[in-house]
Amino acid sequence: MPIPTERKFYGKGVSGCATCDGAFFRDKKILVVGGGNTAMQDAVFLTRFASKVTIVHRRDYLRAAAIEVERAKKEPKIEWMIPWIVEEILGNKSVTGAILRNPQTNEEHHVQCDGIFVAIGHDPKTKVFRELVKTDESGFIQVEAGSTRTSMPGVFACGDVRDLVYKQAVVAAGHGCMAAIDVKHYLEKKG
Amino acid sequence: MLKTNLRHLETEAESKEVLENNENVMICCGRMGPMCIPVYGIMEQLEDEYSHVAFHDKDFDIPAADFIKSLPECSSFMGLPFTVYFKSGKVVAATSSVQTKEQITKILDKVFGK
């Protein structure tokens, strides 16, 4: 989240890992920020501990798979704030609340909460390559389907920089193998 | 077991031995999650530069982690990893959740010196 106080509250109510930190929020009120699969899964997981979980998402639609959204919608502890943006995190020693803003109406809303779980996806850290190869709106390097070839001949992409779905080491390793084969073919063609 | 290049502390006896035999000790107690991995990475980077500090990690889910979890300095923590700095066996600083390299070096310099 582009909020200056986010880092200040790491370990004091703000977290990026529901699996690890969820248990610290037993009977607490939590916001989960995001609209993708991770946000839905985190929200459902956090209902094991929290008294209330509110999903806050900036858009008026969700990117998450329908089955993940349905699971979250069936959970009575989950509430929804869509489309709302976390504008500011409130608290002194730890999180006590947040100021939300509706991007469509600019209305502001103050919510009381003890924790904020950020589940807005990953930054692929590809800024350095963005003038070299085509990337999508989230920064993931675009490759030709079924290969590791990028928009720049002779440049091949593998791993999480080009994978916005799986993000698994074993998948990245597979991409690495694909890239090696693609490089070999490329060099053979070049003679 | 944590998949890092740091020296792991897996038993209470190992922890005790490290604290008894080293004046300056940094222990990062966590899992292999997104808030923990960056801290291990920074510790690995700093090991050579801070040769007067013993850098260790500890799995949060093993019995030997109770020692860290039960420290009064960690009682209000709400996020992994729990990172604790010991000087002559006593806690001199402790942090919760992910930290930047700048934040870690600032603490190291303050409590252990450069």
Coordinates of C-alpha atoms in Angstrom, one line a residue:
Chain A
M1 CA 0.0 0.0 0.0
P2 CA 1.4 3.5 -0.8
I3 CA 0.9 4.6 2.8
P4 CA 4.0 6.1 4.6
T5 CA 2.9 4.7 8.0
E6 CA 2.6 1.1 6.7
R7 CA 6.1 0.2 7.6
K8 CA 5.9 1.9 11.0
F9 CA 3.2 -0.6 12.0
Y10 CA 4.9 -3.8 10.8
G11 CA 4.8 -6.1 13.8
K12 CA 2.4 -3.7 15.5
G13 CA -0.8 -4.6 13.6
V14 CA 0.2 -4.5 9.9
S15 CA 1.3 -7.8 8.3
G16 CA 1.8 -9.3 4.9
C17 CA 1.5 -12.9 6.1
A18 CA -1.8 -14.2 7.4
T19 CA -0.5 -17.7 7.9
C20 CA 2.3 -16.6 10.3
D21 CA 0.7 -13.6 12.1
G22 CA -3.0 -14.5 12.1
A23 CA -2.8 -16.1 15.5
F24 CA -1.7 -12.8 17.1
F25 CA -5.2 -11.4 16.3
R26 CA -7.4 -13.7 18.3
D27 CA -10.8 -12.0 18.9
K28 CA -9.6 -8.9 17.2
K29 CA -11.0 -6.8 14.3
I30 CA -9.0 -7.1 11.1
L31 CA -8.9 -5.5 7.7
V32 CA -7.7 -7.5 4.7
V33 CA -6.6 -5.3 1.8
G34 CA -6.9 -6.7 -1.7
G35 CA -9.3 -8.3 -4.1
G36 CA -7.4 -11.2 -5.5
N37 CA -7.2 -14.9 -4.5
T38 CA -4.7 -14.2 -1.7
A39 CA -7.0 -11.6 -0.1
M40 CA -10.0 -14.0 -0.2
Q41 CA -7.9 -16.9 1.2
D42 CA -6.3 -14.8 3.9
A43 CA -9.7 -13.3 4.9
V44 CA -11.3 -16.8 5.2
F45 CA -8.2 -18.1 7.1
L46 CA -8.2 -15.1 9.5
T47 CA -11.8 -15.8 10.5
R48 CA -10.4 -18.7 12.6
F49 CA -8.9 -16.1 14.9
A50 CA -10.5 -12.7 14.4
S51 CA -13.9 -11.5 15.7
K52 CA -14.5 -9.7 12.4
V53 CA -12.7 -9.5 9.1
T54 CA -13.4 -6.7 6.6
I55 CA -12.2 -7.0 3.0
V56 CA -11.2 -3.6 1.7
H57 CA -10.7 -3.4 -2.1
R58 CA -10.0 -0.4 -4.2
R59 CA -12.0 -1.5 -7.3
D60 CA -15.7 -2.3 -7.5
Y61 CA -14.9 -5.8 -8.9
L62 CA -12.7 -8.6 -7.6
R63 CA -9.9 -10.3 -9.4
A64 CA -10.2 -13.4 -7.3
A65 CA -11.6 -16.7 -8.7
A66 CA -15.3 -17.1 -8.3
I67 CA -14.9 -20.1 -6.0
E68 CA -12.6 -18.0 -3.6
V69 CA -15.1 -15.1 -3.6
E70 CA -18.0 -17.6 -2.8
R71 CA -16.1 -19.1 0.0
A72 CA -15.5 -15.6 1.5
K73 CA -19.1 -14.6 1.0
K74 CA -20.3 -17.6 2.9
E75 CA -18.3 -16.6 5.9
P76 CA -20.5 -14.7 8.4
K77 CA -17.5 -13.0 10.0
I78 CA -16.5 -11.3 6.8
E79 CA -17.7 -7.9 5.8
W80 CA -16.9 -6.0 2.6
M81 CA -15.8 -2.4 1.9
I82 CA -15.7 -2.2 -1.9
P83 CA -14.6 0.1 -3.5
W84 CA -12.6 1.6 -0.7
I85 CA -8.9 2.5 -0.3
V86 CA -6.9 2.5 2.9
E87 CA -5.9 6.2 3.1
E88 CA -4.2 6.2 6.5
I89 CA -3.4 3.8 9.3
L90 CA -4.2 5.0 12.7
G91 CA -2.5 4.1 16.0
N92 CA 0.2 5.0 18.4
K93 CA 2.0 1.9 19.7
S94 CA -0.1 -0.4 17.6
V95 CA -2.8 -0.2 15.0
T96 CA -6.2 1.1 16.3
G97 CA -7.9 1.9 13.1
A98 CA -7.8 3.2 9.6
I99 CA -9.2 5.9 7.4
L100 CA -10.8 4.6 4.3
R101 CA -11.7 6.6 1.2
N102 CA -14.2 5.7 -1.5
P103 CA -12.5 6.5 -4.8
Q104 CA -15.8 7.0 -6.6
T105 CA -17.4 9.5 -4.1
N106 CA -14.3 10.7 -2.1
E107 CA -16.3 9.9 1.0
E108 CA -14.1 9.1 4.0
H109 CA -14.8 6.5 6.6
H110 CA -13.0 5.8 9.9
V111 CA -12.9 2.1 10.9
Q112 CA -11.7 0.7 14.2
C113 CA -9.5 -2.3 13.8
D114 CA -6.5 -4.0 15.5
G115 CA -4.8 -5.4 12.4
I116 CA -4.4 -4.8 8.7
F117 CA -3.3 -7.6 6.5
V118 CA -1.9 -6.5 3.1
A119 CA -2.8 -9.0 0.4
I120 CA -2.4 -6.9 -2.7
G121 CA -0.1 -9.2 -4.6
H122 CA 3.6 -9.0 -5.3
D123 CA 5.9 -6.5 -6.9
P124 CA 7.9 -8.4 -9.5
K125 CA 10.8 -5.9 -9.2
T126 CA 11.2 -5.6 -13.0
K127 CA 11.6 -1.8 -13.2
V128 CA 15.1 -2.2 -14.4
F129 CA 13.9 -4.2 -17.4
R130 CA 10.9 -2.2 -18.4
E131 CA 12.7 -0.3 -21.1
L132 CA 14.1 -3.5 -22.5
V133 CA 11.1 -5.8 -22.6
K134 CA 7.3 -5.5 -22.6
T135 CA 5.7 -5.8 -19.2
D136 CA 2.0 -5.9 -18.2
E137 CA 0.3 -3.2 -16.0
S138 CA 1.6 -5.0 -12.8
G139 CA 5.2 -5.1 -14.1
F140 CA 5.3 -8.8 -15.0
I141 CA 7.4 -9.5 -18.0
Q142 CA 5.3 -10.6 -21.0
V143 CA 6.5 -13.8 -22.8
E144 CA 5.2 -15.6 -25.8
A145 CA 2.7 -18.3 -24.9
G146 CA 4.5 -21.6 -24.2
S147 CA 8.0 -20.1 -24.2
T148 CA 10.3 -17.8 -22.3
R149 CA 10.8 -15.5 -25.3
T150 CA 10.2 -11.8 -24.4
S151 CA 9.5 -8.9 -26.7
M152 CA 13.3 -8.4 -27.2
P153 CA 14.9 -11.1 -29.3
G154 CA 17.6 -12.9 -27.3
V155 CA 16.1 -12.0 -24.0
F156 CA 14.3 -14.7 -22.1
A157 CA 12.4 -14.5 -18.9
C158 CA 11.8 -17.1 -16.2
G159 CA 10.6 -17.3 -12.7
D160 CA 8.3 -15.0 -10.7
V161 CA 9.1 -12.0 -12.9
R162 CA 6.9 -13.5 -15.5
D163 CA 4.5 -15.6 -13.4
L164 CA 1.6 -13.8 -11.9
V165 CA -0.3 -16.9 -11.0
Y166 CA 1.8 -19.7 -9.4
K167 CA 4.9 -18.1 -7.9
Q168 CA 6.3 -21.4 -6.8
A169 CA 10.0 -22.4 -6.8
V170 CA 9.3 -25.5 -8.7
V171 CA 7.6 -23.5 -11.5
A172 CA 10.4 -21.0 -11.6
A173 CA 12.9 -23.9 -11.9
G174 CA 10.8 -25.3 -14.8
H175 CA 10.9 -21.9 -16.5
G176 CA 14.7 -21.9 -16.0
C177 CA 14.9 -25.1 -17.9
M178 CA 12.6 -23.7 -20.6
A179 CA 14.8 -20.6 -20.9
A180 CA 17.9 -22.7 -21.3
I181 CA 16.4 -24.6 -24.2
D182 CA 15.0 -21.4 -25.7
V183 CA 18.5 -19.9 -25.5
K184 CA 20.0 -22.9 -27.1
H185 CA 17.5 -22.8 -30.0
Y186 CA 18.0 -19.1 -30.4
L187 CA 21.8 -19.5 -30.6
E188 CA 21.6 -22.4 -33.0
K189 CA 19.4 -20.3 -35.3
K190 CA 21.8 -17.4 -35.1
G191 CA 24.6 -19.9 -36.2
Chain B
M1 CA 14.2 -26.5 9.7
L2 CA 14.8 -23.0 8.2
K3 CA 16.2 -23.0 4.8
T4 CA 18.8 -20.2 5.3
N5 CA 22.6 -20.0 5.3
L6 CA 22.6 -18.8 8.8
R7 CA 23.6 -21.1 11.7
H8 CA 20.4 -22.6 13.1
L9 CA 19.7 -22.9 16.8
E10 CA 17.6 -26.1 17.3
T11 CA 17.8 -26.8 21.0
E12 CA 17.8 -24.9 24.2
A13 CA 21.3 -26.1 25.0
E14 CA 22.6 -24.7 21.7
S15 CA 21.0 -21.3 22.4
K16 CA 22.5 -21.3 25.9
E17 CA 25.9 -22.2 24.6
V18 CA 25.8 -19.4 21.9
L19 CA 24.7 -16.8 24.5
E20 CA 27.4 -17.9 26.9
N21 CA 30.2 -18.0 24.4
N22 CA 29.5 -14.8 22.4
E23 CA 29.3 -11.3 23.7
N24 CA 27.1 -10.0 20.8
V25 CA 24.3 -12.2 19.4
M26 CA 21.5 -11.6 17.0
I27 CA 18.8 -14.3 16.8
C28 CA 16.0 -14.2 14.3
C29 CA 13.1 -16.5 15.2
G30 CA 10.6 -17.1 12.4
R31 CA 9.3 -19.2 9.6
M32 CA 10.0 -19.2 5.9
G33 CA 7.4 -16.5 5.2
P34 CA 7.4 -13.2 3.3
M35 CA 8.1 -11.2 6.4
C36 CA 10.9 -13.4 7.7
I37 CA 12.9 -14.3 4.6
P38 CA 14.1 -10.7 4.0
V39 CA 15.5 -10.5 7.5
Y40 CA 17.4 -13.8 7.1
G41 CA 18.8 -12.4 3.8
I42 CA 20.0 -9.2 5.4
M43 CA 21.6 -11.1 8.2
E44 CA 23.5 -13.3 5.7
Q45 CA 24.7 -10.1 4.0
L46 CA 25.9 -8.6 7.2
E47 CA 27.7 -11.6 8.7
D48 CA 31.1 -10.6 7.2
E49 CA 30.8 -6.9 8.0
Y50 CA 29.8 -7.5 11.6
S51 CA 32.2 -10.3 12.4
H52 CA 32.0 -9.4 16.1
V53 CA 28.3 -10.5 16.1
A54 CA 27.1 -14.1 16.1
F55 CA 24.1 -14.3 13.7
H56 CA 21.7 -17.1 14.2
D57 CA 18.2 -18.1 13.3
K58 CA 15.7 -20.3 15.0
D59 CA 12.5 -22.0 13.8
F60 CA 9.5 -20.4 15.5
D61 CA 7.7 -23.8 15.7
I62 CA 10.2 -25.8 17.6
P63 CA 10.2 -26.2 21.4
A64 CA 13.6 -24.3 21.6
A65 CA 11.8 -21.2 20.4
D66 CA 9.8 -20.9 23.6
F67 CA 12.9 -19.2 25.1
I68 CA 12.5 -16.3 22.6
K69 CA 8.6 -16.3 22.6
S70 CA 8.6 -16.0 26.4
L71 CA 10.9 -13.0 26.6
P72 CA 9.2 -10.0 28.2
E73 CA 10.6 -7.9 25.3
C74 CA 8.6 -9.9 22.9
S75 CA 5.3 -10.1 24.8
S76 CA 3.6 -7.4 22.7
F77 CA 4.8 -8.6 19.4
M78 CA 2.2 -9.1 16.7
G79 CA 4.3 -10.4 13.8
L80 CA 7.0 -12.8 12.8
P81 CA 9.9 -12.9 12.8
F82 CA 10.9 -12.1 16.4
T83 CA 14.4 -10.7 16.2
V84 CA 16.3 -10.4 19.4
Y85 CA 19.8 -8.8 20.1
F86 CA 21.7 -10.0 23.1
K87 CA 24.8 -8.5 24.7
S88 CA 26.5 -10.6 27.3
G89 CA 23.5 -12.8 27.5
K90 CA 21.0 -9.9 28.1
V91 CA 18.4 -8.6 25.7
V92 CA 19.4 -5.1 24.5
A93 CA 17.0 -4.8 21.6
A94 CA 14.1 -6.7 20.0
T95 CA 12.0 -6.2 16.9
S96 CA 8.9 -7.8 15.4
S97 CA 8.1 -8.4 11.8
V98 CA 10.1 -7.5 8.7
Q99 CA 12.9 -4.9 9.0
T100 CA 15.0 -3.1 6.4
K101 CA 18.7 -3.4 6.2
E102 CA 18.9 0.2 7.4
Q103 CA 16.8 -0.6 10.5
I104 CA 18.9 -3.6 11.3
T105 CA 22.3 -2.0 10.9
K106 CA 21.1 1.0 13.0
I107 CA 20.3 -1.4 15.8
L108 CA 23.6 -3.4 15.3
D109 CA 25.6 -0.2 15.4
K110 CA 23.8 1.1 18.4
V111 CA 24.0 -2.0 20.6
F112 CA 27.1 -3.7 19.4
G113 CA 29.1 -0.9 17.7
K114 CA 30.6 -1.1 14.2

